[in-house]
Amino acid sequence: MFATPGAGFQDRSTPRIEEALPYEGLTITSIGFEPASQPLTSAQLQARLPFRVGAAFHERELRHAIQNLFATGRFADLAVDAERTADGVGLRFLTQNAYFVGHVEISGVPQPPNSGQLTSATKLRLGMPFVEADKNQAIESLKNLLRENGFYHADVSAKVEIRPSTEQANLTFNIDSGDRARFDQPIISGTPERPDTAIVRATHWKRLYGLLGWQQVTDARVRQGLENVRHFYEKHDLLESKVTLTRLDYEERTNRVKPSLEIV
């Protein structure tokens, strides 16, 4: 069997297939495709082969055949099995169909993030070619987005439904978000020139000036808190002050997030 990974056969300069050389010049006695159900018709498949039954086998033509088949975009993987016969060599193309992203569903997350942000984070666009690695990458991207919004213990699982009739892969992501973390007392460094209590009050990360505890962490709330501090400094005519979020440290035991602000 000749292993033929798809990525390597997109370029005409692909090195020759050494395993095919022993069959060079033999008469091709049969050509088949497995499985029997293919995404292209028999005529379409044959049109992409530069050889026919009864012709002499040449390794370079096999390379071209593989390139032509991958160029259709309908195959995720392909291998060729050669078997000597009494009169020459029989060829079997062993194919794995390519599938494309269909419906993407995500459930189990209280906003924020909203459904659009979640879907965008997966980077799974309708109609794009689907490979298993895309699912795993989508899970990691979702976890990152959830952490940015205070869900540090979120569990993300994914189910892929393959539909051969439509060549689609429908994906369902189920999320157990857990409890959203809350802010904790920020660490303020640099040369703030204003009391820490006033700076913390400006962030609005505390509810009702701290009487009701700390707010829940969301990406929007973190960003707005920084903008609030910058406006606070502008109102006090400290226009050159630079406010930077340097860290967000999560404390698992308390489910709290401690921001570190540098003000210079």
mmCIF file with all atom_site columns, N, CA and C in Angstrom, residues 1-2 19-20 23-24 26-34 46 49-59 61-63 65-66 79-85 88-94:
data_model
loop_
_atom_site.group_PDB
_atom_site.id
_atom_site.type_symbol
_atom_site.label_atom_id
_atom_site.label_alt_id
_atom_site.label_comp_id
_atom_site.label_asym_id
_atom_site.label_entity_id
_atom_site.label_seq_id
_atom_site.pdbx_PDB_ins_code
_atom_site.Cartn_x
_atom_site.Cartn_y
_atom_site.Cartn_z
_atom_site.occupancy
_atom_site.B_iso_or_equiv
_atom_site.pdbx_formal_charge
_atom_site.auth_seq_id
_atom_site.auth_comp_id
_atom_site.auth_asym_id
_atom_site.auth_atom_id
_atom_site.pdbx_PDB_model_num
ATOM 1   N N  . MET A 1 1  ? 0.847   -1.193  0.000   1.00 0.00 ? 1  MET A N  1
ATOM 2   C CA . MET A 1 1  ? 0.000   0.000   0.000   1.00 0.00 ? 1  MET A CA 1
ATOM 3   C C  . MET A 1 1  ? 0.880   1.239   0.000   1.00 0.00 ? 1  MET A C  1
ATOM 4   N N  . PHE A 1 2  ? 0.483   2.238   -0.793  1.00 0.00 ? 2  PHE A N  1
ATOM 5   C CA . PHE A 1 2  ? 1.214   3.495   -0.850  1.00 0.00 ? 2  PHE A CA 1
ATOM 6   C C  . PHE A 1 2  ? 0.491   4.517   0.016   1.00 0.00 ? 2  PHE A C  1
ATOM 7   N N  . GLU A 1 19 ? 7.553   3.258   -3.115  1.00 0.00 ? 19 GLU A N  1
ATOM 8   C CA . GLU A 1 19 ? 6.907   1.950   -3.035  1.00 0.00 ? 19 GLU A CA 1
ATOM 9   C C  . GLU A 1 19 ? 6.257   1.528   -4.348  1.00 0.00 ? 19 GLU A C  1
ATOM 10  N N  . ALA A 1 20 ? 6.009   2.503   -5.228  1.00 0.00 ? 20 ALA A N  1
ATOM 11  C CA . ALA A 1 20 ? 5.343   2.194   -6.491  1.00 0.00 ? 20 ALA A CA 1
ATOM 12  C C  . ALA A 1 20 ? 6.316   1.770   -7.580  1.00 0.00 ? 20 ALA A C  1
ATOM 13  N N  . TYR A 1 23 ? 6.442   -1.645  -9.576  1.00 0.00 ? 23 TYR A N  1
ATOM 14  C CA . TYR A 1 23 ? 5.364   -1.956  -10.519 1.00 0.00 ? 23 TYR A CA 1
ATOM 15  C C  . TYR A 1 23 ? 5.511   -1.188  -11.832 1.00 0.00 ? 23 TYR A C  1
ATOM 16  N N  . GLU A 1 24 ? 6.575   -0.425  -11.955 1.00 0.00 ? 24 GLU A N  1
ATOM 17  C CA . GLU A 1 24 ? 6.792   0.419   -13.134 1.00 0.00 ? 24 GLU A CA 1
ATOM 18  C C  . GLU A 1 24 ? 6.767   -0.428  -14.412 1.00 0.00 ? 24 GLU A C  1
ATOM 19  N N  . LEU A 1 26 ? 4.369   -2.294  -15.612 1.00 0.00 ? 26 LEU A N  1
ATOM 20  C CA . LEU A 1 26 ? 3.409   -3.401  -15.659 1.00 0.00 ? 26 LEU A CA 1
ATOM 21  C C  . LEU A 1 26 ? 2.074   -2.920  -16.213 1.00 0.00 ? 26 LEU A C  1
ATOM 22  N N  . THR A 1 27 ? 1.345   -3.840  -16.800 1.00 0.00 ? 27 THR A N  1
ATOM 23  C CA . THR A 1 27 ? 0.032   -3.506  -17.346 1.00 0.00 ? 27 THR A CA 1
ATOM 24  C C  . THR A 1 27 ? -0.990  -3.364  -16.210 1.00 0.00 ? 27 THR A C  1
ATOM 25  N N  . ILE A 1 28 ? -1.775  -2.313  -16.272 1.00 0.00 ? 28 ILE A N  1
ATOM 26  C CA . ILE A 1 28 ? -2.827  -2.102  -15.270 1.00 0.00 ? 28 ILE A CA 1
ATOM 27  C C  . ILE A 1 28 ? -4.004  -2.998  -15.638 1.00 0.00 ? 28 ILE A C  1
ATOM 28  N N  . THR A 1 29 ? -4.309  -3.931  -14.747 1.00 0.00 ? 29 THR A N  1
ATOM 29  C CA . THR A 1 29 ? -5.374  -4.902  -15.043 1.00 0.00 ? 29 THR A CA 1
ATOM 30  C C  . THR A 1 29 ? -6.724  -4.508  -14.443 1.00 0.00 ? 29 THR A C  1
ATOM 31  N N  . SER A 1 30 ? -6.723  -3.661  -13.421 1.00 0.00 ? 30 SER A N  1
ATOM 32  C CA . SER A 1 30 ? -7.986  -3.220  -12.815 1.00 0.00 ? 30 SER A CA 1
ATOM 33  C C  . SER A 1 30 ? -7.748  -1.933  -12.032 1.00 0.00 ? 30 SER A C  1
ATOM 34  N N  . ILE A 1 31 ? -8.821  -1.136  -11.929 1.00 0.00 ? 31 ILE A N  1
ATOM 35  C CA . ILE A 1 31 ? -8.792  0.095   -11.132 1.00 0.00 ? 31 ILE A CA 1
ATOM 36  C C  . ILE A 1 31 ? -10.077 0.135   -10.314 1.00 0.00 ? 31 ILE A C  1
ATOM 37  N N  . GLY A 1 32 ? -9.950  0.241   -8.993  1.00 0.00 ? 32 GLY A N  1
ATOM 38  C CA . GLY A 1 32 ? -11.128 0.285   -8.136  1.00 0.00 ? 32 GLY A CA 1
ATOM 39  C C  . GLY A 1 32 ? -11.034 1.361   -7.085  1.00 0.00 ? 32 GLY A C  1
ATOM 40  N N  . PHE A 1 33 ? -12.188 1.693   -6.510  1.00 0.00 ? 33 PHE A N  1
ATOM 41  C CA . PHE A 1 33 ? -12.252 2.675   -5.425  1.00 0.00 ? 33 PHE A CA 1
ATOM 42  C C  . PHE A 1 33 ? -13.014 2.076   -4.253  1.00 0.00 ? 33 PHE A C  1
ATOM 43  N N  . GLU A 1 34 ? -12.488 2.260   -3.063  1.00 0.00 ? 34 GLU A N  1
ATOM 44  C CA . GLU A 1 34 ? -13.162 1.825   -1.847  1.00 0.00 ? 34 GLU A CA 1
ATOM 45  C C  . GLU A 1 34 ? -13.208 2.993   -0.858  1.00 0.00 ? 34 GLU A C  1
ATOM 46  N N  . GLN A 1 46 ? -12.860 8.630   -12.980 1.00 0.00 ? 46 GLN A N  1
ATOM 47  C CA . GLN A 1 46 ? -12.020 8.187   -14.096 1.00 0.00 ? 46 GLN A CA 1
ATOM 48  C C  . GLN A 1 46 ? -11.417 9.368   -14.849 1.00 0.00 ? 46 GLN A C  1
ATOM 49  N N  . LEU A 1 49 ? -8.004  10.435  -13.624 1.00 0.00 ? 49 LEU A N  1
ATOM 50  C CA . LEU A 1 49 ? -6.902  9.480   -13.690 1.00 0.00 ? 49 LEU A CA 1
ATOM 51  C C  . LEU A 1 49 ? -6.223  9.576   -15.048 1.00 0.00 ? 49 LEU A C  1
ATOM 52  N N  . PRO A 1 50 ? -4.917  9.765   -15.080 1.00 0.00 ? 50 PRO A N  1
ATOM 53  C CA . PRO A 1 50 ? -4.206  9.871   -16.362 1.00 0.00 ? 50 PRO A CA 1
ATOM 54  C C  . PRO A 1 50 ? -3.858  8.506   -16.962 1.00 0.00 ? 50 PRO A C  1
ATOM 55  N N  . PHE A 1 51 ? -4.521  7.455   -16.497 1.00 0.00 ? 51 PHE A N  1
ATOM 56  C CA . PHE A 1 51 ? -4.278  6.109   -17.033 1.00 0.00 ? 51 PHE A CA 1
ATOM 57  C C  . PHE A 1 51 ? -5.584  5.336   -17.034 1.00 0.00 ? 51 PHE A C  1
ATOM 58  N N  . ARG A 1 52 ? -5.607  4.251   -17.797 1.00 0.00 ? 52 ARG A N  1
ATOM 59  C CA . ARG A 1 52 ? -6.785  3.402   -17.924 1.00 0.00 ? 52 ARG A CA 1
ATOM 60  C C  . ARG A 1 52 ? -6.361  1.945   -17.790 1.00 0.00 ? 52 ARG A C  1
ATOM 61  N N  . VAL A 1 53 ? -7.347  1.086   -17.603 1.00 0.00 ? 53 VAL A N  1
ATOM 62  C CA . VAL A 1 53 ? -7.070  -0.347  -17.603 1.00 0.00 ? 53 VAL A CA 1
ATOM 63  C C  . VAL A 1 53 ? -6.478  -0.730  -18.966 1.00 0.00 ? 53 VAL A C  1
ATOM 64  N N  . GLY A 1 54 ? -5.406  -1.492  -18.954 1.00 0.00 ? 54 GLY A N  1
ATOM 65  C CA . GLY A 1 54 ? -4.731  -1.906  -20.184 1.00 0.00 ? 54 GLY A CA 1
ATOM 66  C C  . GLY A 1 54 ? -3.506  -1.089  -20.494 1.00 0.00 ? 54 GLY A C  1
ATOM 67  N N  . ALA A 1 55 ? -3.386  0.090   -19.814 1.00 0.00 ? 55 ALA A N  1
ATOM 68  C CA . ALA A 1 55 ? -2.205  0.937   -20.031 1.00 0.00 ? 55 ALA A CA 1
ATOM 69  C C  . ALA A 1 55 ? -1.062  0.469   -19.131 1.00 0.00 ? 55 ALA A C  1
ATOM 70  N N  . ALA A 1 56 ? 0.136   0.922   -19.443 1.00 0.00 ? 56 ALA A N  1
ATOM 71  C CA . ALA A 1 56 ? 1.289   0.611   -18.602 1.00 0.00 ? 56 ALA A CA 1
ATOM 72  C C  . ALA A 1 56 ? 1.274   1.505   -17.371 1.00 0.00 ? 56 ALA A C  1
ATOM 73  N N  . PHE A 1 57 ? 1.641   0.934   -16.243 1.00 0.00 ? 57 PHE A N  1
ATOM 74  C CA . PHE A 1 57 ? 1.680   1.693   -14.987 1.00 0.00 ? 57 PHE A CA 1
ATOM 75  C C  . PHE A 1 57 ? 2.960   2.519   -14.910 1.00 0.00 ? 57 PHE A C  1
ATOM 76  N N  . HIS A 1 58 ? 2.802   3.801   -14.543 1.00 0.00 ? 58 HIS A N  1
ATOM 77  C CA . HIS A 1 58 ? 3.959   4.672   -14.331 1.00 0.00 ? 58 HIS A CA 1
ATOM 78  C C  . HIS A 1 58 ? 3.758   5.435   -13.020 1.00 0.00 ? 58 HIS A C  1
ATOM 79  N N  . GLU A 1 59 ? 4.791   5.422   -12.204 1.00 0.00 ? 59 GLU A N  1
ATOM 80  C CA . GLU A 1 59 ? 4.716   6.061   -10.888 1.00 0.00 ? 59 GLU A CA 1
ATOM 81  C C  . GLU A 1 59 ? 4.364   7.533   -11.000 1.00 0.00 ? 59 GLU A C  1
ATOM 82  N N  . GLU A 1 61 ? 2.524   9.030   -13.142 1.00 0.00 ? 61 GLU A N  1
ATOM 83  C CA . GLU A 1 61 ? 1.099   9.200   -13.425 1.00 0.00 ? 61 GLU A CA 1
ATOM 84  C C  . GLU A 1 61 ? 0.263   8.928   -12.174 1.00 0.00 ? 61 GLU A C  1
ATOM 85  N N  . LEU A 1 62 ? 0.733   8.017   -11.332 1.00 0.00 ? 62 LEU A N  1
ATOM 86  C CA . LEU A 1 62 ? 0.030   7.778   -10.071 1.00 0.00 ? 62 LEU A CA 1
ATOM 87  C C  . LEU A 1 62 ? 0.058   9.029   -9.207  1.00 0.00 ? 62 LEU A C  1
ATOM 88  N N  . ARG A 1 63 ? 1.225   9.696   -9.151  1.00 0.00 ? 63 ARG A N  1
ATOM 89  C CA . ARG A 1 63 ? 1.315   10.946  -8.399  1.00 0.00 ? 63 ARG A CA 1
ATOM 90  C C  . ARG A 1 63 ? 0.329   11.978  -8.931  1.00 0.00 ? 63 ARG A C  1
ATOM 91  N N  . ALA A 1 65 ? -2.428  11.394  -10.532 1.00 0.00 ? 65 ALA A N  1
ATOM 92  C CA . ALA A 1 65 ? -3.785  10.953  -10.216 1.00 0.00 ? 65 ALA A CA 1
ATOM 93  C C  . ALA A 1 65 ? -4.170  11.360  -8.791  1.00 0.00 ? 65 ALA A C  1
ATOM 94  N N  . ILE A 1 66 ? -3.248  11.131  -7.873  1.00 0.00 ? 66 ILE A N  1
ATOM 95  C CA . ILE A 1 66 ? -3.509  11.475  -6.472  1.00 0.00 ? 66 ILE A CA 1
ATOM 96  C C  . ILE A 1 66 ? -3.691  12.983  -6.313  1.00 0.00 ? 66 ILE A C  1
ATOM 97  N N  . ALA A 1 79 ? -5.198  6.579   0.033   1.00 0.00 ? 79 ALA A N  1
ATOM 98  C CA . ALA A 1 79 ? -4.070  5.667   -0.114  1.00 0.00 ? 79 ALA A CA 1
ATOM 99  C C  . ALA A 1 79 ? -4.339  4.782   -1.321  1.00 0.00 ? 79 ALA A C  1
ATOM 100 N N  . VAL A 1 80 ? -3.286  4.179   -1.845  1.00 0.00 ? 80 VAL A N  1
ATOM 101 C CA . VAL A 1 80 ? -3.416  3.314   -3.021  1.00 0.00 ? 80 VAL A CA 1
ATOM 102 C C  . VAL A 1 80 ? -2.817  1.954   -2.696  1.00 0.00 ? 80 VAL A C  1
ATOM 103 N N  . ASP A 1 81 ? -3.577  0.931   -3.006  1.00 0.00 ? 81 ASP A N  1
ATOM 104 C CA . ASP A 1 81 ? -3.119  -0.441  -2.792  1.00 0.00 ? 81 ASP A CA 1
ATOM 105 C C  . ASP A 1 81 ? -2.843  -1.074  -4.164  1.00 0.00 ? 81 ASP A C  1
ATOM 106 N N  . ALA A 1 82 ? -1.652  -1.596  -4.352  1.00 0.00 ? 82 ALA A N  1
ATOM 107 C CA . ALA A 1 82 ? -1.280  -2.257  -5.613  1.00 0.00 ? 82 ALA A CA 1
ATOM 108 C C  . ALA A 1 82 ? -1.097  -3.750  -5.354  1.00 0.00 ? 82 ALA A C  1
ATOM 109 N N  . GLU A 1 83 ? -1.643  -4.558  -6.258  1.00 0.00 ? 83 GLU A N  1
ATOM 110 C CA . GLU A 1 83 ? -1.535  -6.016  -6.114  1.00 0.00 ? 83 GLU A CA 1
ATOM 111 C C  . GLU A 1 83 ? -1.144  -6.625  -7.456  1.00 0.00 ? 83 GLU A C  1
ATOM 112 N N  . ARG A 1 84 ? -0.069  -7.370  -7.418  1.00 0.00 ? 84 ARG A N  1
ATOM 113 C CA . ARG A 1 84 ? 0.344   -8.040  -8.655  1.00 0.00 ? 84 ARG A CA 1
ATOM 114 C C  . ARG A 1 84 ? -0.696  -9.073  -9.073  1.00 0.00 ? 84 ARG A C  1
ATOM 115 N N  . THR A 1 85 ? -0.924  -9.133  -10.363 1.00 0.00 ? 85 THR A N  1
ATOM 116 C CA . THR A 1 85 ? -1.808  -10.147 -10.925 1.00 0.00 ? 85 THR A CA 1
ATOM 117 C C  . THR A 1 85 ? -1.020  -10.935 -11.978 1.00 0.00 ? 85 THR A C  1
ATOM 118 N N  . GLY A 1 88 ? -0.304  -8.375  -14.705 1.00 0.00 ? 88 GLY A N  1
ATOM 119 C CA . GLY A 1 88 ? 0.205   -7.038  -14.428 1.00 0.00 ? 88 GLY A CA 1
ATOM 120 C C  . GLY A 1 88 ? -0.036  -6.615  -12.988 1.00 0.00 ? 88 GLY A C  1
ATOM 121 N N  . VAL A 1 89 ? -0.739  -5.487  -12.805 1.00 0.00 ? 89 VAL A N  1
ATOM 122 C CA . VAL A 1 89 ? -0.966  -4.945  -11.471 1.00 0.00 ? 89 VAL A CA 1
ATOM 123 C C  . VAL A 1 89 ? -2.373  -4.361  -11.374 1.00 0.00 ? 89 VAL A C  1
ATOM 124 N N  . GLY A 1 90 ? -3.035  -4.668  -10.260 1.00 0.00 ? 90 GLY A N  1
ATOM 125 C CA . GLY A 1 90 ? -4.347  -4.083  -9.990  1.00 0.00 ? 90 GLY A CA 1
ATOM 126 C C  . GLY A 1 90 ? -4.217  -2.948  -8.984  1.00 0.00 ? 90 GLY A C  1
ATOM 127 N N  . LEU A 1 91 ? -4.961  -1.872  -9.192  1.00 0.00 ? 91 LEU A N  1
ATOM 128 C CA . LEU A 1 91 ? -4.883  -0.692  -8.318  1.00 0.00 ? 91 LEU A CA 1
ATOM 129 C C  . LEU A 1 91 ? -6.206  -0.465  -7.600  1.00 0.00 ? 91 LEU A C  1
ATOM 130 N N  . ARG A 1 92 ? -6.124  -0.215  -6.298  1.00 0.00 ? 92 ARG A N  1
ATOM 131 C CA . ARG A 1 92 ? -7.299  0.157   -5.510  1.00 0.00 ? 92 ARG A CA 1
ATOM 132 C C  . ARG A 1 92 ? -7.020  1.466   -4.791  1.00 0.00 ? 92 ARG A C  1
ATOM 133 N N  . PHE A 1 93 ? -7.901  2.451   -5.004  1.00 0.00 ? 93 PHE A N  1
ATOM 134 C CA . PHE A 1 93 ? -7.805  3.732   -4.303  1.00 0.00 ? 93 PHE A CA 1
ATOM 135 C C  . PHE A 1 93 ? -8.684  3.657   -3.051  1.00 0.00 ? 93 PHE A C  1
ATOM 136 N N  . LEU A 1 94 ? -8.063  3.783   -1.892  1.00 0.00 ? 94 LEU A N  1
ATOM 137 C CA . LEU A 1 94 ? -8.768  3.719   -0.616  1.00 0.00 ? 94 LEU A CA 1
ATOM 138 C C  . LEU A 1 94 ? -8.957  5.146   -0.110  1.00 0.00 ? 94 LEU A C  1
#
